[in-house]
Amino acid sequence: MDQFLSELRNWIWGLPLLMLLLGTGAYLTILLKGVQFRYLGYAFKQVIAKQKQDSQGDISHFQALMTSLAGAIGTGTIVGVATAITIGGLGAIFWMWVTAFLSMATKYAESLLAVKYREQDSRGEMSGGPMQYIEKGLGWKWMAWIFAVLGMIAAMSTGNLVQTNSIAEAVNHVWNIEPWTTGVVLCFLTAAVIIGGVKSIGNVASVLVPGMAIIYILAALYILVVNYSSIPHAFMLIFHSALNGQAAVGGFLGSTMILALQMGVARSVFSNEAGLGISSIAAAAAKTDSPGRQAMVTMTGALISTVIVCTMTGLVLAVSKLVGSYSQSGQLLNGASLAIAAFNTHIQGGEYLVTIGLVLFAYTTVLAWSYYGEKCCEYLFGESSVFSYRILFALMVIPGAALKMETAWFLADISNGLMVIPNLIALIALSKVIKKETKDFLIVVDREKEKRENSSGLGDT
C-alpha cells in the first residue's frame, strides 16, 4: 500500500503540478505588480490595526491570521521540513523559499476572492472560500463540489491524520507513551474546542500560535548563534544542492535537482497552504471592510510560516549535520525524531522543547483544519451536518495517532495535490476580478496614506 501511495504521490506532484503552482504564483505576482513586496509593511500593520466600524465578520484580522497560521505552522514547519531534507536534500529549502515568495500573491488572491464572495448562513456565521468563489464567481458548481469533497478528505488527512500522527510519534519518542493513549487524549481535547465553532478556535489559536512560535524561533536562533561559523557553509550547501542535487551521506541516499524541487514545492504548500485555497476559509470569517484589506493580512502568513519558521528548522538541521544519521535503535532519523535530535544536540532539554512545540503547533493545526473541513461539509450537505462532522473529525484523531508516519504523509500529499488543481484554475479564471478589486483597494490605501501624511504635516506646523 505504501509503495502504491508513494507512486501516486510522485505522479500527482510531477512537473506539471509544480509548474502550475509556480506559474500561477509568478502570473499573479506580475498581474498585481508585486503587491506582496510593495505593500508588505502595510500588510503587517493591518494585522494589529483597529477594526473599522463598518467591518463585517466573525473574528478579528489577528484571529483570522492566527487561525490561518494555526493551520500552517504545525508539522509542516518542523516535521515537514525534516522529511523534505531527508528525501530531497538541503536544496529543498531553497525551493521552499522561491515557492513561498511567489505564493504570497496566490494567498492574497485566494483571500481576496473568499471575502468578496462570502455569504452569511442561518447561524449568522460567514461562509466563504474556494467553493463560493468557484460557484458564484465562475458559475461552475460542479467544480465547487469537487473542491469541497477534496477539502473534506484533506481535512481528515492533512489536517488530522498527519498532525496527530506526528504528535503521537514525538510523545512516544520522548516519554514512551503509547500512540493510542495520545490519540484518545487528543480526541477529547479536540472535541472540547471545535464544538464551540470558529470563535472558540480563533480564541485558542490567538493565544497558542504566537506564544509557541516566538519560543521556537528564539530556541532556533540560539542554536544558530552558537554555531554561527557553520551558517555560511549551510547556505552554500542549500543553494548548491538546489541546482545540482546533493550527494549521498550516511543513510541519506542523495537527491537530484528535480527531487529537491518536488519536495521544496510540496512542503512549501504544506507549510503555508498557498495554492490549496483552504486557508481562505478562515480569511472569509474575518471582520473587515474590504476584501483587499484581509487579503493583505492573510498573505503575511506565507512569509511567517515558510520563510521564517521553516528556515529556522532547516538551518538548525543543516548546522547539526545529522541528516543521514541513525538513532541508537538503528532507525534512520527522519521527521520528528530528526528535529528532536537536532535541537537536543545543542540545547539541554531540547527534545522537550521540540516535542511540546510540535504538540501545540500540531494541535492548533488540527483545530484550524477542522473548521476548514466543516465549511466544506456544510457546503455539500447543509448546516445540519456540521455537528456530526465535528464529532467524526474528533474521533478520527484516534486512528490517526496509530498510523505509520509514511502512510499519513503520503495521504496528505495526495489530497493536497488534488485540491490545488481546481483552486488554481479558478484563480486564473478570476484573475480580472482579482486585478480590479486590488486596483480599487490600493486607491483607498494610497488615500489613507496621503491623509495621514497631511495630518502629520498639520501637526508639525
Coordinates of C-alpha atoms in Angstrom, one line a residue:
M1 CA 0.0 0.0 0.0
D2 CA 2.8 2.4 0.9
Q3 CA 4.5 1.7 -2.4
F4 CA 1.3 2.4 -4.3
L5 CA 0.7 5.6 -2.3
S6 CA 4.3 6.7 -2.9
E7 CA 4.0 6.2 -6.7
L8 CA 0.6 8.0 -6.8
R9 CA 2.1 10.9 -4.7
N10 CA 5.1 11.2 -7.1
W11 CA 2.8 11.2 -10.1
I12 CA 0.5 13.9 -8.8
W13 CA 3.4 16.0 -7.7
G14 CA 5.1 15.7 -11.0
L15 CA 6.5 18.5 -13.2
P16 CA 3.0 19.7 -14.5
L17 CA 1.7 20.4 -11.0
L18 CA 4.9 22.0 -9.9
M19 CA 4.9 24.3 -12.9
L20 CA 1.2 25.1 -12.3
L21 CA 1.9 26.2 -8.7
L22 CA 5.0 28.2 -9.5
G23 CA 3.5 29.5 -12.8
T24 CA 0.3 30.7 -11.1
G25 CA 2.3 32.5 -8.3
A26 CA 4.5 34.1 -10.9
Y27 CA 1.5 35.2 -13.1
L28 CA -0.3 36.7 -10.1
T29 CA 2.8 38.5 -8.9
I30 CA 3.2 40.1 -12.4
L31 CA -0.5 40.8 -12.7
L32 CA -0.6 42.5 -9.3
K33 CA 2.8 44.2 -9.9
G34 CA 4.4 42.5 -6.9
V35 CA 1.8 43.6 -4.4
Q36 CA 3.3 41.1 -1.8
F37 CA 6.6 43.1 -1.9
R38 CA 5.3 46.7 -2.4
Y39 CA 2.8 46.5 0.4
L40 CA 4.3 44.1 2.9
G41 CA 4.9 46.7 5.6
Y42 CA 1.3 47.9 5.2
A43 CA 0.1 44.3 5.4
F44 CA 1.8 43.7 8.8
K45 CA 0.4 47.0 10.2
Q46 CA -3.1 45.8 9.3
V47 CA -2.6 42.6 11.4
I48 CA -2.9 44.6 14.6
A49 CA -4.8 47.6 13.3
K50 CA -8.1 48.6 14.9
Q51 CA -11.2 47.2 13.2
K52 CA -13.2 49.7 11.2
Q53 CA -16.8 50.3 12.4
D54 CA -18.3 49.0 9.2
S55 CA -16.4 45.8 9.3
Q56 CA -18.4 42.6 9.0
G57 CA -17.4 39.1 10.1
D58 CA -17.0 36.7 13.0
I59 CA -13.4 37.2 14.2
S60 CA -10.7 39.9 14.1
H61 CA -8.0 40.3 11.5
F62 CA -5.5 39.0 14.0
Q63 CA -7.6 36.0 15.0
A64 CA -8.2 35.2 11.3
L65 CA -4.4 35.3 10.6
M66 CA -3.7 33.2 13.7
T67 CA -6.3 30.6 12.7
S68 CA -4.7 30.5 9.2
L69 CA -1.3 30.2 10.8
A70 CA -2.6 27.5 13.1
G71 CA -3.4 25.5 10.0
A72 CA 0.0 26.3 8.5
I73 CA 2.5 26.4 11.4
G74 CA 2.4 22.8 12.5
T75 CA 4.1 19.6 11.5
G76 CA 4.8 21.2 8.1
T77 CA 7.2 23.7 9.6
I78 CA 9.0 21.1 11.8
V79 CA 8.4 17.5 10.6
G80 CA 7.6 18.6 7.0
V81 CA 11.0 20.4 6.7
A82 CA 12.8 17.4 8.2
T83 CA 11.2 14.9 5.8
A84 CA 11.8 17.3 2.8
I85 CA 15.5 17.5 3.6
T86 CA 15.7 13.7 4.3
I87 CA 14.2 13.0 0.8
G88 CA 15.2 16.0 -1.3
G89 CA 18.4 17.2 0.4
L90 CA 19.0 20.7 1.7
G91 CA 18.3 22.2 -1.7
A92 CA 14.6 21.7 -0.9
I93 CA 14.8 24.7 1.4
F94 CA 15.7 27.0 -1.5
W95 CA 12.7 25.8 -3.5
M96 CA 10.5 26.3 -0.4
W97 CA 11.7 30.0 -0.4
V98 CA 11.0 30.5 -4.1
T99 CA 7.6 29.0 -3.8
A100 CA 6.7 30.9 -0.6
F101 CA 7.5 34.4 -2.1
L102 CA 5.5 33.7 -5.3
S103 CA 2.8 32.0 -3.2
M104 CA 2.2 35.2 -1.2
A105 CA 0.5 36.6 -4.3
T106 CA -1.5 33.3 -4.6
K107 CA -2.6 33.5 -0.9
Y108 CA -3.5 37.2 -1.4
A109 CA -5.7 36.3 -4.4
E110 CA -7.4 33.4 -2.6
S111 CA -8.3 35.5 0.5
L112 CA -9.5 38.5 -1.6
L113 CA -11.9 36.2 -3.5
A114 CA -13.0 34.4 -0.3
V115 CA -14.1 37.7 1.3
K116 CA -15.6 39.1 -1.9
Y117 CA -17.9 36.1 -2.5
R118 CA -18.6 35.2 1.1
E119 CA -22.1 34.8 2.4
Q120 CA -23.8 34.6 5.8
D121 CA -25.5 31.4 6.9
S122 CA -28.6 31.0 9.0
R123 CA -26.5 30.8 12.2
G124 CA -25.1 34.3 11.4
E125 CA -21.6 32.9 10.5
M126 CA -19.7 33.9 7.4
S127 CA -19.1 31.2 4.8
G128 CA -16.5 31.8 2.1
G129 CA -13.7 30.1 0.3
P130 CA -12.9 28.3 -2.9
M131 CA -16.4 26.7 -3.0
Q132 CA -18.1 30.1 -3.0
Y133 CA -15.8 31.9 -5.4
I134 CA -15.8 29.0 -7.8
E135 CA -19.6 28.8 -7.8
K136 CA -20.5 32.5 -7.5
G137 CA -17.6 33.9 -9.4
L138 CA -17.5 31.4 -12.3
G139 CA -20.8 29.6 -12.1
W140 CA -19.0 26.2 -12.0
K141 CA -20.9 24.5 -9.2
W142 CA -19.7 21.0 -10.3
M143 CA -16.1 22.1 -9.7
A144 CA -17.0 23.8 -6.4
W145 CA -18.4 20.4 -5.3
I146 CA -15.2 18.6 -6.4
F147 CA -13.2 21.1 -4.3
A148 CA -15.4 20.7 -1.3
V149 CA -15.1 16.9 -1.4
L150 CA -11.3 17.1 -1.7
G151 CA -11.3 19.7 1.1
M152 CA -13.1 17.3 3.4
I153 CA -10.6 14.5 2.5
A154 CA -7.7 16.8 3.0
A155 CA -9.0 18.0 6.4
M156 CA -9.1 14.4 7.5
S157 CA -5.6 13.6 6.2
T158 CA -3.5 16.7 6.1
G159 CA -5.3 18.4 9.0
N160 CA -5.9 15.4 11.2
L161 CA -4.0 12.2 10.4
V162 CA -0.6 13.8 9.8
Q163 CA -0.9 16.2 12.8
T164 CA -2.0 13.6 15.3
N165 CA 0.5 11.0 14.0
S166 CA 3.3 13.5 14.4
I167 CA 2.2 14.3 17.9
A168 CA 2.0 10.6 18.9
E169 CA 5.4 9.9 17.4
A170 CA 7.1 12.7 19.2
V171 CA 5.4 11.9 22.5
N172 CA 6.3 8.3 22.2
H173 CA 9.9 9.1 21.3
V174 CA 10.4 11.3 24.3
W175 CA 8.0 9.9 27.0
N176 CA 7.3 6.3 25.7
I177 CA 3.5 6.9 25.8
E178 CA 1.6 4.6 23.5
P179 CA 0.1 6.3 20.4
W180 CA -3.4 5.0 21.2
T181 CA -3.3 6.8 24.6
T182 CA -2.2 10.0 23.0
G183 CA -4.9 9.7 20.4
V184 CA -7.7 9.3 23.0
V185 CA -6.5 12.3 24.9
L186 CA -6.2 14.4 21.8
C187 CA -9.7 13.3 20.7
F188 CA -11.3 14.8 23.8
L189 CA -9.2 18.0 23.7
T190 CA -10.1 18.5 20.0
A191 CA -13.8 17.9 20.6
A192 CA -13.8 20.3 23.6
V193 CA -12.7 23.2 21.3
I194 CA -14.2 22.6 17.8
I195 CA -17.7 22.1 19.1
G196 CA -17.6 25.8 20.0
G197 CA -17.0 26.8 16.4
V198 CA -14.7 29.3 14.7
K199 CA -14.8 31.9 17.6
S200 CA -13.6 29.2 20.0
I201 CA -10.9 28.1 17.6
G202 CA -9.8 31.7 16.9
N203 CA -9.5 32.4 20.7
V204 CA -7.3 29.3 21.3
A205 CA -5.2 29.9 18.2
S206 CA -4.6 33.6 19.0
V207 CA -3.0 32.6 22.3
L208 CA -1.1 29.4 21.5
V209 CA 0.3 30.2 18.0
P210 CA 2.2 33.4 18.6
G211 CA 3.5 32.3 22.0
M212 CA 4.9 29.0 20.8
A213 CA 6.2 30.4 17.5
I214 CA 8.2 33.0 19.4
I215 CA 9.7 30.4 21.8
Y216 CA 10.5 28.1 18.9
I217 CA 12.2 30.8 16.8
L218 CA 14.2 32.1 19.8
A219 CA 15.5 28.5 20.5
A220 CA 16.4 28.1 16.9
L221 CA 18.2 31.4 16.8
Y222 CA 20.2 30.4 19.9
I223 CA 21.4 27.3 18.2
L224 CA 22.3 29.3 15.1
V225 CA 24.2 31.9 17.1
V226 CA 26.2 29.2 18.9
N227 CA 27.0 27.6 15.5
Y228 CA 27.4 30.9 13.6
S229 CA 30.6 29.7 11.9
S230 CA 28.6 26.9 10.2
I231 CA 25.9 29.1 8.7
P232 CA 27.8 30.3 5.6
H233 CA 28.5 26.7 4.6
A234 CA 24.9 25.7 5.3
F235 CA 23.6 28.5 2.9
M236 CA 26.2 27.5 0.3
L237 CA 25.0 23.8 0.5
I238 CA 21.4 24.9 0.3
F239 CA 22.0 26.9 -3.0
H240 CA 24.3 24.3 -4.5
S241 CA 22.0 21.4 -3.7
A242 CA 19.0 23.3 -5.1
L243 CA 20.6 23.4 -8.6
N244 CA 22.9 20.4 -8.6
G245 CA 21.3 17.9 -6.2
Q246 CA 23.1 16.5 -3.1
A247 CA 25.4 13.6 -2.7
A248 CA 24.6 10.6 -0.6
V249 CA 25.9 10.6 3.0
G250 CA 25.2 8.0 5.8
G251 CA 21.6 6.9 5.5
F252 CA 20.8 9.7 3.1
L253 CA 20.6 8.3 -0.4
G254 CA 21.3 11.5 -2.2
S255 CA 19.0 13.7 -4.3
T256 CA 18.6 15.3 -7.7
M257 CA 17.6 18.9 -8.5
I258 CA 14.1 17.6 -9.6
L259 CA 13.7 15.8 -6.3
A260 CA 14.8 18.9 -4.3
L261 CA 12.3 21.0 -6.4
Q262 CA 9.5 18.5 -5.9
M263 CA 9.9 18.3 -2.1
G264 CA 10.5 22.0 -1.7
V265 CA 7.3 23.0 -3.6
A266 CA 5.2 20.3 -1.9
R267 CA 6.4 21.1 1.6
S268 CA 6.1 24.9 1.0
V269 CA 2.5 24.3 0.0
F270 CA 2.0 22.1 3.1
S271 CA 3.6 24.7 5.4
N272 CA 1.7 27.8 4.2
E273 CA -1.3 26.3 2.3
A274 CA -1.0 28.8 -0.6
G275 CA -2.4 27.3 -3.6
L276 CA -4.7 24.9 -1.7
G277 CA -7.2 27.7 -1.2
I278 CA -8.3 26.1 2.1
S279 CA -7.0 28.7 4.4
S280 CA -9.0 31.4 2.7
I281 CA -12.0 29.9 4.6
A282 CA -10.5 31.5 7.7
A283 CA -10.0 34.8 5.9
A284 CA -13.7 34.8 4.9
A285 CA -14.6 34.8 8.6
A286 CA -12.6 37.9 9.4
K287 CA -14.2 41.2 10.4
T288 CA -13.1 43.5 7.5
D289 CA -14.5 46.4 5.5
S290 CA -12.7 45.3 2.3
P291 CA -11.6 42.1 0.6
G292 CA -8.2 43.6 -0.2
R293 CA -7.5 44.5 3.5
Q294 CA -8.0 41.0 4.7
A295 CA -6.0 39.6 1.7
M296 CA -3.1 41.8 2.7
V297 CA -3.2 40.4 6.3
T298 CA -3.5 36.8 5.1
M299 CA -0.6 36.9 2.7
T300 CA 1.8 37.6 5.5
G301 CA 1.1 34.1 6.7
A302 CA 3.2 32.5 3.9
L303 CA 6.2 34.7 4.9
I304 CA 5.9 33.9 8.6
S305 CA 5.3 30.1 8.3
T306 CA 7.7 29.2 5.4
V307 CA 10.3 31.9 5.0
I308 CA 10.8 32.4 8.8
V309 CA 9.8 29.3 10.8
C310 CA 10.7 26.7 8.2
T311 CA 14.0 28.4 7.5
M312 CA 14.8 28.2 11.2
T313 CA 14.1 24.5 11.3
G314 CA 16.1 23.9 8.1
L315 CA 19.2 25.8 9.2
V316 CA 19.2 24.1 12.6
L317 CA 19.1 20.7 10.8
A318 CA 21.9 21.9 8.4
V319 CA 24.3 23.0 11.2
S320 CA 23.6 19.9 13.3
K321 CA 24.9 17.7 10.4
L322 CA 22.5 14.9 11.4
V323 CA 20.9 14.4 8.0
G324 CA 21.5 10.7 7.1
S325 CA 22.2 9.7 10.8
Y326 CA 20.7 6.8 12.7
S327 CA 19.1 6.6 16.1
Q328 CA 20.5 4.4 18.8
S329 CA 18.0 1.7 17.8
G330 CA 19.3 1.8 14.2
Q331 CA 16.4 3.7 12.7
L332 CA 17.2 6.4 10.1
L333 CA 16.5 9.8 11.7
N334 CA 13.5 11.4 9.9
G335 CA 10.6 13.7 10.7
A336 CA 10.0 14.5 14.3
S337 CA 12.9 12.3 15.5
L338 CA 15.4 14.2 13.3
A339 CA 14.2 17.6 14.5
I340 CA 14.2 16.4 18.1
A341 CA 17.8 15.1 17.8
A342 CA 19.0 18.3 16.1
F343 CA 17.6 20.6 18.9
N344 CA 18.7 18.1 21.6
T345 CA 22.3 18.2 20.4
H346 CA 22.6 21.9 21.1
I347 CA 20.1 22.7 23.9
Q348 CA 19.8 20.7 27.1
G349 CA 16.3 19.5 27.2
G350 CA 15.9 20.4 23.5
E351 CA 13.8 17.2 23.0
Y352 CA 11.2 18.5 25.4
L353 CA 11.1 22.0 23.7
V354 CA 10.6 20.5 20.2
T355 CA 8.1 17.9 21.5
I356 CA 6.0 20.5 23.4
G357 CA 6.2 22.9 20.4
L358 CA 5.2 20.2 18.0
V359 CA 2.3 19.1 20.2
L360 CA 1.0 22.7 20.4
F361 CA 1.6 23.6 16.8
A362 CA 0.0 20.4 15.5
Y363 CA -2.9 20.6 17.9
T364 CA -3.8 24.1 16.7
T365 CA -3.4 22.9 13.1
V366 CA -6.0 20.2 13.9
L367 CA -8.4 22.8 15.2
A368 CA -8.0 25.1 12.2
W369 CA -8.4 22.2 9.7
S370 CA -11.5 21.0 11.5
Y371 CA -13.1 24.4 10.7
Y372 CA -12.0 24.2 7.0
G373 CA -13.4 20.7 6.6
E374 CA -16.6 21.8 8.5
K375 CA -17.2 24.5 5.9
C376 CA -16.7 22.1 3.0
C377 CA -19.1 19.7 4.7
E378 CA -21.6 22.5 5.3
Y379 CA -21.4 23.5 1.6
L380 CA -22.1 19.9 0.5
F381 CA -24.7 18.7 3.0
G382 CA -26.1 21.8 4.7
E383 CA -25.7 23.3 8.1
S384 CA -27.5 20.4 9.8
S385 CA -24.4 18.2 9.0
V386 CA -21.9 20.4 11.0
F387 CA -22.3 18.8 14.4
S388 CA -22.0 15.3 13.1
Y389 CA -18.9 16.3 11.1
R390 CA -17.3 17.8 14.3
I391 CA -17.8 14.5 16.2
L392 CA -16.5 12.4 13.3
F393 CA -13.4 14.7 12.9
A394 CA -12.6 14.4 16.6
L395 CA -13.0 10.6 16.5
M396 CA -10.6 10.3 13.5
V397 CA -7.8 11.6 15.7
I398 CA -7.6 8.2 17.5
P399 CA -6.6 6.0 14.4
G400 CA -4.5 8.9 13.1
A401 CA -2.2 8.6 16.1
A402 CA -1.5 5.0 15.4
L403 CA -0.8 5.2 11.6
K404 CA 2.6 4.8 10.2
M405 CA 4.2 8.2 9.6
E406 CA 5.0 7.5 5.9
T407 CA 1.3 6.5 5.2
A408 CA 0.0 9.6 6.8
W409 CA 2.3 11.9 4.8
F410 CA 1.5 10.1 1.5
L411 CA -2.2 10.6 2.1
A412 CA -1.7 14.3 2.9
D413 CA 0.5 15.0 -0.1
I414 CA -2.1 13.2 -2.4
S415 CA -5.1 15.1 -1.1
N416 CA -3.2 18.4 -1.1
G417 CA -2.1 17.9 -4.7
L418 CA -5.5 17.1 -6.0
M419 CA -7.1 20.1 -4.1
V420 CA -4.6 22.5 -5.8
I421 CA -5.8 21.9 -9.3
P422 CA -9.4 23.2 -9.2
N423 CA -8.3 26.1 -6.9
L424 CA -5.6 27.4 -9.2
I425 CA -7.8 27.0 -12.3
A426 CA -10.3 29.2 -10.5
L427 CA -7.7 31.8 -9.6
I428 CA -6.5 32.1 -13.2
A429 CA -10.1 32.3 -14.5
L430 CA -10.9 35.0 -12.0
S431 CA -7.7 37.0 -12.4
K432 CA -9.5 40.0 -13.9
V433 CA -11.7 40.2 -10.8
I434 CA -8.6 40.0 -8.6
K435 CA -6.8 42.7 -10.6
K436 CA -9.8 45.1 -10.4
E437 CA -10.5 44.6 -6.7
T438 CA -6.8 45.1 -5.9
K439 CA -6.7 48.3 -8.0
D440 CA -9.8 49.7 -6.3
F441 CA -8.4 48.8 -2.8
L442 CA -4.9 50.3 -3.4
I443 CA -6.6 53.6 -4.4
V444 CA -8.1 53.6 -0.9
V445 CA -4.8 52.6 0.7
D446 CA -3.0 55.5 -1.1
R447 CA -5.7 57.9 0.0
E448 CA -5.3 56.7 3.6
K449 CA -1.6 57.3 3.4
E450 CA -2.0 60.8 1.9
K451 CA -4.5 61.6 4.7
R452 CA -2.0 60.5 7.4
E453 CA 0.8 62.5 5.8
N454 CA -1.3 65.6 5.6
S455 CA -2.4 65.2 9.2
S456 CA 1.2 64.7 10.3
G457 CA 2.2 67.9 8.4
L458 CA -0.5 69.9 10.1
G459 CA 0.5 68.6 13.5
D460 CA 4.2 69.6 12.8
T461 CA 3.0 73.1 11.7

